[in-house]
Coordinates of C-alpha atoms and ligand atoms in Angstrom, one line a residue:
M13 CA 0.0 0.0 0.0
A14 CA 2.9 2.4 0.7
E15 CA 4.4 1.4 -2.6
T16 CA 3.2 4.3 -4.6
T17 CA 3.8 6.7 -1.8
G18 CA 5.7 9.8 -2.9
R19 CA 6.1 8.6 -6.4
E20 CA 5.6 11.1 -9.1
T21 CA 2.7 10.0 -11.3
D22 CA 3.3 10.6 -15.0
L23 CA 0.7 12.5 -16.9
A24 CA 1.5 12.7 -20.6
G25 CA 4.9 14.1 -19.9
I26 CA 3.8 16.7 -17.5
S27 CA 4.5 15.8 -14.0
A28 CA 1.3 15.3 -12.0
R29 CA 2.9 17.4 -9.3
D30 CA 3.0 20.3 -11.8
V31 CA -0.7 20.0 -12.4
L32 CA -1.4 19.8 -8.7
E33 CA 0.6 22.8 -7.8
A34 CA -1.0 24.9 -10.5
A35 CA -4.4 24.5 -8.9
P36 CA -5.7 27.1 -6.5
D37 CA -7.5 24.6 -4.3
A38 CA -6.0 22.0 -2.0
L39 CA -5.6 18.8 -4.0
V40 CA -5.0 15.4 -2.5
V41 CA -4.5 12.3 -4.6
V42 CA -5.7 9.1 -2.9
N43 CA -5.3 5.5 -4.1
D44 CA -8.1 3.0 -3.8
A45 CA -6.9 2.0 -0.4
G46 CA -7.5 5.5 0.8
V47 CA -3.9 6.4 1.2
I48 CA -2.6 9.8 0.2
V49 CA -0.2 9.5 -2.6
Q50 CA 0.1 13.1 -3.7
L51 CA -0.8 16.5 -2.5
N52 CA 0.0 20.2 -3.3
A53 CA 1.2 23.1 -1.4
P54 CA -2.2 24.6 -0.7
T55 CA -3.0 21.3 1.1
E56 CA -0.1 21.8 3.4
Q57 CA -1.2 25.4 4.1
L58 CA -4.8 24.4 4.6
F59 CA -4.2 21.5 7.0
G60 CA -1.0 22.8 8.6
Y61 CA 1.1 19.7 7.7
E62 CA 4.4 19.3 6.0
R63 CA 4.0 17.3 2.9
G64 CA 6.1 14.4 4.2
E65 CA 3.8 14.1 7.2
L66 CA 0.8 13.3 5.0
L67 CA 2.2 11.2 2.2
G68 CA 1.4 7.5 2.8
R69 CA -1.1 8.4 5.5
P70 CA -4.7 7.4 5.2
I71 CA -6.9 10.2 3.9
E72 CA -8.9 10.0 7.2
T73 CA -6.0 11.9 8.8
L74 CA -7.6 15.0 7.4
V75 CA -11.1 14.1 8.7
P76 CA -12.3 14.7 12.2
L77 CA -12.5 11.6 14.3
R78 CA -16.3 11.5 14.5
Y79 CA -16.6 11.4 10.7
R80 CA -13.9 8.9 10.0
A81 CA -16.1 5.8 10.0
A82 CA -18.7 7.3 7.8
H83 CA -16.0 8.7 5.6
G84 CA -14.4 5.3 5.1
V85 CA -17.7 3.7 4.0
Q86 CA -18.4 6.6 1.7
R87 CA -15.0 6.3 0.2
A88 CA -15.3 2.6 -0.4
A89 CA -18.7 3.1 -2.0
Y90 CA -17.2 5.8 -4.2
H91 CA -14.5 3.6 -5.4
Q92 CA -16.9 0.9 -6.3
D93 CA -19.1 3.4 -8.0
L94 CA -16.4 5.1 -9.9
R95 CA -17.4 4.0 -13.3
R96 CA -21.0 5.0 -13.0
R97 CA -20.3 8.3 -11.2
P98 CA -17.0 9.5 -12.8
M99 CA -17.1 12.9 -11.1
G100 CA -19.1 14.5 -8.3
A101 CA -19.1 16.8 -5.4
S102 CA -19.3 15.2 -2.0
P103 CA -21.6 16.7 0.6
E104 CA -20.2 19.3 2.8
L105 CA -17.7 17.9 5.3
F106 CA -15.3 19.0 7.9
G107 CA -11.6 19.1 7.6
L108 CA -9.2 18.5 10.5
R109 CA -6.1 20.5 10.8
K110 CA -2.9 19.2 12.4
D111 CA -3.5 21.5 15.3
G112 CA -6.8 19.7 15.9
T113 CA -9.1 22.5 14.8
E114 CA -11.9 21.8 12.4
F115 CA -13.3 23.8 9.5
P116 CA -16.0 23.3 6.9
V117 CA -14.9 22.0 3.6
E118 CA -16.4 21.2 0.3
I119 CA -14.7 18.3 -1.6
S120 CA -15.0 17.5 -5.2
L121 CA -13.7 14.1 -6.3
S122 CA -12.4 13.2 -9.7
P123 CA -11.3 9.7 -10.8
L124 CA -8.0 9.3 -12.3
A125 CA -7.0 6.0 -14.0
T126 CA -3.3 5.4 -13.9
K127 CA -1.1 2.5 -14.7
G128 CA -0.7 1.9 -11.0
G129 CA -4.5 1.6 -10.6
P130 CA -7.4 3.9 -10.0
L131 CA -6.7 7.1 -8.1
V132 CA -9.0 9.8 -6.9
I133 CA -8.2 13.5 -6.8
A134 CA -9.9 15.3 -4.0
A135 CA -10.2 19.0 -4.5
I136 CA -10.7 20.4 -1.0
R137 CA -12.0 23.9 -0.5
D138 CA -12.1 25.7 2.8
I139 CA -15.6 27.2 2.9
S140 CA -15.4 28.8 6.4
A141 CA -15.9 32.2 4.9
R142 CA -18.8 31.2 2.8
K143 CA -20.4 29.5 5.8
R144 CA -20.0 32.6 7.9
D145 CA -21.5 34.7 5.2
E146 CA -24.4 32.3 4.8
A147 CA -25.0 32.3 8.6
E148 CA -24.8 36.0 8.6
R149 CA -27.2 36.4 5.7
H150 CA -29.6 33.9 7.4
H151 CA -29.3 35.8 10.6
L152 CA -29.9 39.2 8.9
L153 CA -32.9 37.8 7.1
R154 CA -34.4 36.5 10.3
E155 CA -33.7 39.8 12.0
R156 CA -35.4 41.7 9.2
L157 CA -38.5 39.4 9.3
L158 CA -38.6 39.6 13.1
S159 CA -38.3 43.4 13.2
A160 CA -41.0 43.7 10.5
E161 CA -43.3 41.6 12.7
I162 CA -42.3 43.5 15.8
S163 CA -42.9 46.8 14.2
R164 CA -46.2 45.7 12.8
L165 CA -47.2 44.6 16.3
A166 CA -45.6 47.6 17.8
R167 CA -47.7 50.0 15.8
K168 CA -51.0 48.9 17.0
D169 CA -52.3 49.2 20.6
A170 CA -53.0 45.7 21.8
L171 CA -56.2 46.5 23.7
T172 CA -58.1 48.7 21.2
G173 CA -56.3 47.9 18.0
L174 CA -55.9 51.6 17.4
P175 CA -52.6 53.0 16.1
N176 CA -50.2 53.5 19.0
R177 CA -47.8 56.4 19.5
T178 CA -45.2 55.1 17.1
L179 CA -47.7 54.9 14.2
L180 CA -49.3 58.2 15.2
H181 CA -45.9 59.8 15.0
D182 CA -45.4 58.5 11.5
R183 CA -48.9 59.6 10.4
L184 CA -48.5 63.0 12.1
S185 CA -45.2 63.6 10.5
G186 CA -46.7 62.7 7.1
A187 CA -49.7 65.0 7.7
I188 CA -47.4 67.8 8.7
R189 CA -45.4 67.5 5.5
S190 CA -48.6 67.5 3.5
A191 CA -50.1 70.4 5.4
H192 CA -46.9 72.3 4.8
R193 CA -46.9 71.5 1.1
H194 CA -50.6 72.5 0.6
G195 CA -50.5 75.3 3.1
H196 CA -53.4 74.1 5.3
E197 CA -53.7 73.5 9.0
L198 CA -54.0 70.3 11.0
A199 CA -55.1 69.7 14.6
V200 CA -53.8 67.4 17.3
L201 CA -56.4 66.6 20.0
F202 CA -55.1 65.1 23.3
L203 CA -57.9 63.4 25.1
D204 CA -58.0 62.0 28.6
V205 CA -60.9 60.2 30.1
D206 CA -61.9 62.0 33.3
R207 CA -61.7 60.0 36.6
F208 CA -60.9 56.8 34.6
K209 CA -58.8 55.7 37.6
D210 CA -61.9 55.7 39.8
V211 CA -63.7 53.3 37.4
N212 CA -60.6 51.1 37.2
D213 CA -60.1 51.1 41.0
S214 CA -63.7 50.6 41.9
L215 CA -65.0 48.3 39.2
G216 CA -61.8 46.5 38.3
H217 CA -59.4 46.5 35.4
A218 CA -61.6 44.2 33.2
V219 CA -64.4 46.8 33.3
G220 CA -61.9 49.6 32.8
D221 CA -60.5 47.8 29.7
R222 CA -64.0 47.3 28.2
L223 CA -64.7 51.0 28.8
L224 CA -61.6 52.0 27.0
E225 CA -62.6 49.8 24.1
S226 CA -66.0 51.5 24.0
V227 CA -64.4 54.9 24.1
A228 CA -62.0 53.9 21.3
T229 CA -64.9 52.8 19.1
R230 CA -66.8 56.1 19.8
L231 CA -63.7 58.1 18.9
T232 CA -63.1 56.3 15.7
A233 CA -66.8 56.8 14.7
C234 CA -66.3 60.6 15.2
V235 CA -63.6 61.2 12.7
S236 CA -63.1 60.7 8.9
D237 CA -61.0 58.1 7.2
T238 CA -58.2 60.5 6.7
D239 CA -57.9 61.3 10.4
T240 CA -56.1 59.1 13.0
V241 CA -57.3 58.1 16.4
S242 CA -54.5 56.6 18.5
R243 CA -54.1 55.4 22.0
Q244 CA -51.1 56.8 23.9
G245 CA -51.6 54.4 26.8
G246 CA -53.8 54.3 29.8
D247 CA -56.8 56.5 29.3
E248 CA -55.1 58.9 26.9
F249 CA -56.0 59.1 23.2
V250 CA -54.5 61.4 20.6
I251 CA -56.6 62.3 17.6
L252 CA -55.1 63.8 14.5
L253 CA -57.4 65.8 12.3
S254 CA -55.2 65.9 9.2
E255 CA -56.9 68.8 7.5
V256 CA -58.8 71.6 9.2
R257 CA -60.0 74.9 7.7
D258 CA -60.4 77.0 10.9
R259 CA -60.9 76.8 14.6
A260 CA -64.6 76.5 14.3
D261 CA -64.0 73.3 12.5
V262 CA -61.9 72.0 15.3
R263 CA -64.2 73.3 18.0
G264 CA -67.1 71.4 16.3
A265 CA -65.0 68.2 16.2
A266 CA -64.0 68.5 19.8
A267 CA -67.5 69.1 21.0
K268 CA -68.7 66.1 19.0
I269 CA -66.0 63.9 20.5
I270 CA -66.8 64.9 24.0
A271 CA -70.5 64.3 23.4
A272 CA -69.7 60.9 22.0
V273 CA -67.6 59.9 25.0
T274 CA -70.1 61.3 27.4
S275 CA -73.1 59.3 26.4
P276 CA -73.4 56.2 28.5
H277 CA -71.3 53.2 27.8
R278 CA -72.7 49.7 28.2
V279 CA -70.2 47.4 29.8
G280 CA -71.8 44.0 30.6
T281 CA -74.9 44.8 32.5
R282 CA -73.6 48.2 33.6
Q283 CA -74.1 51.6 32.2
L284 CA -71.0 53.8 32.8
H285 CA -70.9 57.5 32.5
V286 CA -67.6 59.2 31.9
T287 CA -66.6 62.6 30.6
A288 CA -63.4 63.6 28.8
S289 CA -61.0 66.5 28.8
I290 CA -59.4 67.6 25.5
G291 CA -56.4 69.8 24.8
I292 CA -55.9 71.0 21.2
A293 CA -52.7 72.1 19.4
I294 CA -52.9 73.4 15.8
Y295 CA -50.2 73.1 13.2
P296 CA -48.3 75.3 12.4
G297 CA -49.2 77.9 15.0
D298 CA -48.7 75.7 18.1
G299 CA -45.7 73.7 16.8
G300 CA -43.9 72.7 13.7
D301 CA -43.2 69.0 14.5
S302 CA -45.1 66.1 16.0
E303 CA -43.4 66.1 19.4
T304 CA -44.2 69.8 20.0
L305 CA -47.7 69.5 18.8
I306 CA -48.5 66.5 21.0
K307 CA -46.7 68.0 24.0
N308 CA -48.7 71.3 23.7
A309 CA -52.0 69.5 23.2
D310 CA -51.1 67.5 26.4
I311 CA -50.5 70.8 28.3
A312 CA -53.8 72.2 27.0
M313 CA -55.5 68.9 28.2
Y314 CA -54.2 69.5 31.7
Y315 CA -55.6 73.0 31.5
A316 CA -59.0 71.5 30.6
K317 CA -58.7 69.2 33.6
D318 CA -57.9 72.2 35.8
H319 CA -61.0 73.9 34.4
G320 CA -63.4 71.4 35.8
R321 CA -62.8 68.6 33.3
D322 CA -65.5 67.7 30.7
N323 CA -64.3 70.5 28.3
F324 CA -61.8 71.3 25.6
Q325 CA -59.1 73.9 25.5
F326 CA -56.9 75.3 22.7
F327 CA -53.3 75.5 23.6
T328 CA -51.9 79.0 24.3
E329 CA -48.4 80.1 25.1
D330 CA -49.2 81.2 28.6
M331 CA -50.2 77.6 29.5
N332 CA -46.5 76.8 29.4
A333 CA -46.0 79.5 32.0
R334 CA -48.5 77.6 34.2
I335 CA -46.6 74.4 33.8
V336 CA -43.5 76.3 34.9
E337 CA -45.5 77.6 37.9
R338 CA -46.5 74.1 38.8
H339 CA -42.9 73.0 38.8
A340 CA -42.1 75.9 41.0
L341 CA -44.9 75.0 43.3
E342 CA -43.6 71.4 43.5
G343 CA -40.2 72.8 44.4
S344 CA -41.5 74.9 47.3
L345 CA -43.7 72.0 48.4
R346 CA -40.6 69.9 48.7
R347 CA -39.1 72.4 51.0
A348 CA -42.2 73.2 53.0
L349 CA -41.9 70.2 55.3
D350 CA -38.4 71.1 56.4
R351 CA -39.4 74.7 56.8
R352 CA -42.3 73.8 59.0
E353 CA -44.8 75.6 56.7
F354 CA -47.7 73.2 57.2
V355 CA -50.3 73.7 59.8
L356 CA -53.5 71.8 60.7
Y357 CA -56.8 73.4 61.2
Y358 CA -59.6 71.6 63.0
Q359 CA -63.3 71.6 62.2
P360 CA -65.8 70.4 64.7
Q361 CA -68.2 67.6 64.0
I362 CA -71.5 68.0 65.7
D363 CA -74.2 65.7 67.0
L364 CA -77.2 67.0 65.2
E365 CA -79.6 66.0 68.0
T366 CA -77.8 67.3 71.0
G367 CA -75.5 69.9 69.4
V368 CA -72.5 68.4 71.2
M369 CA -69.1 68.2 69.5
T370 CA -68.3 64.6 68.7
G371 CA -65.0 65.0 67.0
A372 CA -62.9 67.2 64.7
E373 CA -61.5 66.8 61.2
A374 CA -57.9 67.9 60.8
L375 CA -57.5 69.9 57.6
L376 CA -54.2 70.7 56.1
R377 CA -53.1 74.3 55.4
W378 CA -49.9 75.6 53.9
R379 CA -48.7 78.8 55.4
R380 CA -46.4 80.2 52.7
P381 CA -44.2 83.1 53.6
D382 CA -45.6 86.2 51.9
R383 CA -48.5 84.4 50.4
G384 CA -50.7 83.6 53.3
L385 CA -52.7 80.4 54.0
M386 CA -53.1 78.0 51.1
P387 CA -56.0 75.6 51.1
P388 CA -55.3 71.9 50.3
G389 CA -57.1 72.1 47.0
M390 CA -54.3 74.2 45.7
F391 CA -51.4 72.0 46.5
V392 CA -52.6 68.4 47.5
P393 CA -53.0 67.4 43.8
V394 CA -49.4 68.5 43.1
A395 CA -48.3 66.7 46.2
E396 CA -50.1 63.6 45.1
D397 CA -48.7 63.7 41.6
S398 CA -45.1 64.1 42.9
G399 CA -45.5 61.6 45.7
L400 CA -44.7 64.2 48.2
I401 CA -48.1 63.5 49.8
V402 CA -46.6 60.4 51.5
P403 CA -44.2 62.4 53.8
I404 CA -46.7 65.2 54.1
G405 CA -49.4 62.7 55.1
Q406 CA -47.1 61.2 57.7
W407 CA -46.6 64.7 59.1
V408 CA -50.3 65.3 59.2
L409 CA -51.0 62.1 61.0
G410 CA -48.2 62.7 63.5
E411 CA -49.2 66.3 64.1
A412 CA -52.9 65.5 64.5
C413 CA -52.1 62.7 67.1
R414 CA -49.6 64.9 68.9
Q415 CA -52.1 67.7 69.1
A416 CA -55.0 65.5 70.3
R417 CA -52.7 64.1 73.0
E418 CA -51.6 67.6 74.0
W419 CA -55.2 68.8 74.5
Q420 CA -55.9 65.8 76.6
D421 CA -52.7 66.4 78.6
A422 CA -53.8 70.0 79.1
G423 CA -56.9 68.6 80.8
L424 CA -59.4 69.1 78.0
E425 CA -62.2 66.8 77.0
P426 CA -60.7 64.0 74.8
V427 CA -61.8 64.7 71.2
P428 CA -61.5 62.2 68.4
V429 CA -59.6 63.6 65.4
A430 CA -60.2 62.6 61.8
V431 CA -57.3 62.6 59.3
N432 CA -57.7 62.5 55.6
I433 CA -55.7 59.7 53.9
C434 CA -55.5 59.7 50.1
A435 CA -55.1 56.6 48.0
I436 CA -51.3 57.1 47.4
E437 CA -50.7 57.3 51.2
F438 CA -52.9 54.3 51.9
R439 CA -51.1 52.2 49.4
S440 CA -47.6 53.4 50.3
N441 CA -45.2 50.9 51.8
G442 CA -45.0 51.2 55.5
F443 CA -48.4 53.0 56.0
L444 CA -49.5 50.6 58.7
D445 CA -46.2 50.7 60.4
G446 CA -46.3 54.5 60.3
V447 CA -49.7 54.6 62.0
R448 CA -48.5 52.2 64.6
R449 CA -45.3 54.1 65.3
I450 CA -47.1 57.5 65.6
L451 CA -49.6 56.0 68.0
A452 CA -46.8 54.6 70.1
D453 CA -44.8 57.8 70.0
T454 CA -47.7 60.1 70.9
G455 CA -49.4 57.7 73.3
L456 CA -52.8 58.7 71.8
D457 CA -55.6 56.3 72.5
P458 CA -56.2 54.7 69.0
R459 CA -59.9 55.1 69.6
L460 CA -59.4 58.8 69.3
L461 CA -58.1 58.5 65.8
E462 CA -60.4 58.3 62.8
L463 CA -59.1 57.8 59.2
E464 CA -61.1 59.3 56.4
L465 CA -60.7 57.3 53.2
T466 CA -62.4 57.9 49.9
E467 CA -64.5 55.3 48.1
S468 CA -61.9 54.8 45.5
V469 CA -59.3 53.9 48.1
L470 CA -61.7 51.2 49.5
M471 CA -62.8 49.8 46.2
E472 CA -59.3 49.5 44.7
S473 CA -58.2 45.9 44.9
V474 CA -60.8 45.0 47.4
G475 CA -58.9 42.2 49.0
A476 CA -55.8 44.1 49.8
S477 CA -57.7 47.1 51.1
A478 CA -59.9 44.9 53.3
G479 CA -56.7 43.4 54.9
V480 CA -55.2 46.8 55.7
L481 CA -58.6 48.1 57.0
R482 CA -59.0 45.1 59.2
E483 CA -55.5 45.7 60.7
L484 CA -56.3 49.3 61.3
K485 CA -59.5 48.3 62.9
A486 CA -57.7 45.7 65.1
M487 CA -55.5 48.5 66.3
G488 CA -58.6 50.2 67.5
L489 CA -58.9 53.0 65.0
R490 CA -62.1 54.3 63.5
L491 CA -62.7 54.4 59.8
A492 CA -64.8 56.8 57.8
V493 CA -65.7 56.9 54.1
D494 CA -65.2 60.5 52.9
D495 CA -67.1 62.2 50.1
F496 CA -69.5 59.4 50.1
G497 CA -71.9 59.2 47.2
T498 CA -69.5 60.6 44.6
G499 CA -67.6 57.4 43.8
Y500 CA -68.7 54.1 42.3
S501 CA -68.7 51.9 45.4
S502 CA -71.2 49.1 45.5
L503 CA -73.1 48.4 48.6
S504 CA -72.0 44.8 48.7
Y505 CA -68.4 46.0 49.0
L506 CA -69.2 48.5 51.7
T507 CA -70.6 45.8 53.9
Q508 CA -67.3 43.9 53.6
F509 CA -65.3 46.7 55.2
P510 CA -65.1 47.4 58.9
I511 CA -66.4 51.0 58.5
D512 CA -67.7 53.2 61.3
A513 CA -68.9 56.3 59.5
L514 CA -70.1 57.6 56.1
K515 CA -69.4 61.2 55.3
V516 CA -72.1 62.4 52.9
D517 CA -70.5 64.6 50.3
Q518 CA -71.2 68.3 50.5
S519 CA -72.7 68.3 47.0
F520 CA -75.8 66.5 48.3
V521 CA -76.1 68.8 51.3
R522 CA -75.8 71.8 49.0
E523 CA -78.9 70.5 47.1
I524 CA -81.1 71.0 50.1
S525 CA -83.0 74.1 49.2
S526 CA -83.8 77.0 51.5
E527 CA -87.3 75.6 51.7
G528 CA -85.8 72.4 53.2
E529 CA -86.3 70.2 50.1
G530 CA -83.5 67.7 49.8
S531 CA -82.5 65.5 46.9
P532 CA -83.7 61.8 47.1
I533 CA -80.0 60.8 47.1
I534 CA -79.3 62.3 50.4
T535 CA -82.3 60.6 51.9
A536 CA -81.2 57.3 50.4
V537 CA -77.6 57.7 51.6
I538 CA -78.7 58.5 55.2
S539 CA -81.1 55.5 55.3
M540 CA -78.4 53.3 53.8
G541 CA -75.9 54.4 56.3
R542 CA -78.3 53.6 59.1
S543 CA -79.1 50.2 57.7
L544 CA -75.4 49.4 57.5
N545 CA -75.1 50.5 61.1
H546 CA -72.7 53.4 60.3
R547 CA -72.6 56.8 61.7
V548 CA -73.7 59.3 59.0
I549 CA -72.0 62.6 58.9
A550 CA -73.3 65.3 56.6
E551 CA -70.5 67.6 55.2
G552 CA -70.8 71.2 54.3
V553 CA -73.8 72.1 56.4
E554 CA -74.1 75.9 55.9
T555 CA -77.7 76.8 56.6
Q556 CA -80.4 76.4 59.2
A557 CA -82.6 74.9 56.5
Q558 CA -80.1 72.2 55.7
L559 CA -79.7 71.4 59.4
A560 CA -83.5 71.1 59.8
F561 CA -83.7 68.8 56.8
L562 CA -80.9 66.6 58.1
Q563 CA -82.4 66.5 61.6
A564 CA -85.7 65.4 60.1
Q565 CA -84.0 62.6 58.3
H566 CA -82.3 61.5 61.5
C567 CA -78.8 62.1 60.2
E568 CA -76.6 61.7 63.3
E569 CA -73.9 64.2 62.7
G570 CA -72.9 67.3 60.7
Q571 CA -69.9 69.4 59.9
G572 CA -69.9 72.8 58.2
F573 CA -69.7 76.5 58.4
H574 CA -73.1 76.6 60.1
F575 CA -71.4 75.2 63.2
S576 CA -67.8 76.4 62.7
R577 CA -65.3 77.0 60.1
P578 CA -62.0 75.1 60.4
L579 CA -60.0 76.8 63.2
D580 CA -56.3 76.8 64.1
A581 CA -55.4 74.7 67.1
D582 CA -55.6 77.5 69.7
R583 CA -59.0 78.7 68.6
F584 CA -60.2 75.2 68.3
A585 CA -59.0 74.4 71.9
A586 CA -61.2 77.2 73.1
L587 CA -64.2 75.2 72.0
L588 CA -63.2 72.2 74.1
A589 CA -64.6 71.8 77.6
P590 CA -62.3 70.8 80.5
A591 CA -62.4 67.1 81.0
G592 CA -65.0 65.8 83.3
A593 CA -66.9 69.2 83.2
Ligands
LIG4 P1 -62.8 66.9 52.8 O1 -62.0 65.9 53.5 O2 -64.1 66.6 52.2 O3 -62.9 68.1 53.8 C1 -64.0 69.0 53.9 C2 -63.7 70.2 53.1 O4 -64.9 71.0 53.2 C3 -62.7 71.1 53.8 O5 -62.1 71.8 52.8 C4 -63.6 72.0 54.6 O6 -62.9 73.3 54.9 C5 -64.7 72.2 53.7 N1 -65.9 72.6 54.4 C6 -66.3 72.3 55.6 N2 -67.5 72.9 55.9 C7 -67.9 73.5 54.8 C8 -69.1 74.2 54.4 O7 -70.0 74.4 55.2 N3 -69.1 74.7 53.2 C9 -68.2 74.6 52.3 N4 -68.3 75.1 51.1 N5 -67.0 73.9 52.6 C10 -66.9 73.3 53.8 P2 -60.5 72.0 52.7 O8 -60.0 72.2 54.1 O9 -60.2 73.0 51.7 O10 -60.1 70.6 52.2 C11 -60.4 70.1 51.0 C12 -60.0 68.7 50.8 O11 -58.6 68.6 50.9 C13 -60.5 67.8 51.9 O12 -61.9 67.5 51.6 C14 -59.6 66.6 51.7 O13 -60.0 65.8 50.7 C15 -58.3 67.3 51.3 N6 -57.5 67.4 52.5 C16 -57.5 68.3 53.5 N7 -56.5 68.0 54.4 C17 -55.9 66.9 54.0 C18 -54.8 66.2 54.5 O14 -54.2 66.4 55.5 N8 -54.3 65.1 53.7 C19 -55.0 64.8 52.5 N9 -54.5 63.8 51.8 N10 -56.0 65.5 52.0 C20 -56.5 66.6 52.8
LIG5 MG1 -62.3 64.7 54.9
LIG6 MG1 -65.4 65.2 52.3

């Protein structure tokens, strides 16, 4: 078998070696026993062997171990088949270098009949580069397909199927170019569903989602095919009116949209009533690009919210100034705690039958240097948005408890104090611990502390709320539902909570006429509270007629200017009788 090894094979006067060396590929000549009888320089380079190391060695030397058996069988079959298949390309294989590394190769085999017997010339080509290219192309193609799919998905809002902000951006940019070319205007309407959070919190996310779908359908029906209704996320929608003639046009569209959103939505067996606030920015006056237009429409939307919701506002430059003002307010609010600028006022709650004070509600005031006393309505929303309400709320709780204890220590009649807790505080980490710590620090009897929570706080994730409420109750605190009648709470939920009092919202009390005619709602709320065994406290009692009506309805307690305005701690203390008197 080693006989032919290293011998030059004669090819019509040209040395076979010459032919081999002229080829660009690695060429290996193998006899029918599979032994290498000739090879060229590219083979040495490719496999990293010296020529002498390969001559006389089996061809399998150049094949990775795991392919050797298969290779041997193939080679034998090839030799048998030689006459019927004189030439051919083998499947792609792997080559094995001297240093043990593998690389993909393509081998073409050609038979060569010689005096010494049949030989095979194997042309071996390193295809690593091609393989890499192919893999890369494959990868690129996959990436392209994937990103096309992602962007298709990423352009539609999953819940409503409306275009999302990405697609809106594209459409708006296109509409701006077209408006610019043709010299017309376009309008961007930023719409936010009013108090959507209340619906979500009190009726659950599933109902909230159905409501958003219904709103989306209404919005789409309001505009023409060339306009775009998109969902920004949450309860925010942006509507692009791609061509408008004048403001009256836009005003008409906005009014139509608000009317459409405001008519009742049927969700399952429920009828839901919501309103919407809209801010409007017009191209080119209010912005030359999509970001600016959307941002300014958003600012105008906030302005609409500030103006009682359920309305639309066109953007104006001075709205930006208001935003700046709001930022400044947040900044001062941040410093107000350290600077001890907050104070609590106390408003008595009165037993309507006996006229005796039953408790006091602590109401927050911000005493700003040079600006006087600021009511909570002017800064609590900013404190809520910025999260500052959590530390501020802790201060209120601590201060109210400290004050109640101080009055008691001064020998005054113990008076229960009620403290308002907003949703963000109630849900904040460590709320329960905070209450516990404050009670421990001040030594106030927990029965003298009442927490006022709104309906939406209670209804939100009923299970979790119920747990916290039960803990508070177990600590001995009293719990009241504030602004009762304005939310969406269902009676069946209310019965699940360990509540002591319902505070009827002032809006119902206000409806009691000077002739003493009340709305049926207030009558219903009072009798409901009684049937649930809760104290019922009417808020905002301002007149004798209101008082008379409430007394006739057997409402237990009242609070309002008719009895007393909220007072600072000193003036309030003057209302308290000495203990045991
Ligand atoms: P609320 O808890 O419903 O408080 C009752 C509000 O009605 C108080 O307004 C009170 O001054 C006002 N009021 C009382 N009697 C009458 C009346 O006869 N007529 C009229 N028109 N109003 C009356 P205030 O102090 O401006 O507080 C407004 C809201 O701010 C409170 O509503 C409460 O939701 C919130 N708030 C007040 N203090 C705090 C606090 O410490 N923390 C939190 N999170 N919110 C607070
Ligand atoms: Mg209150
Ligand atoms: Mg209230």
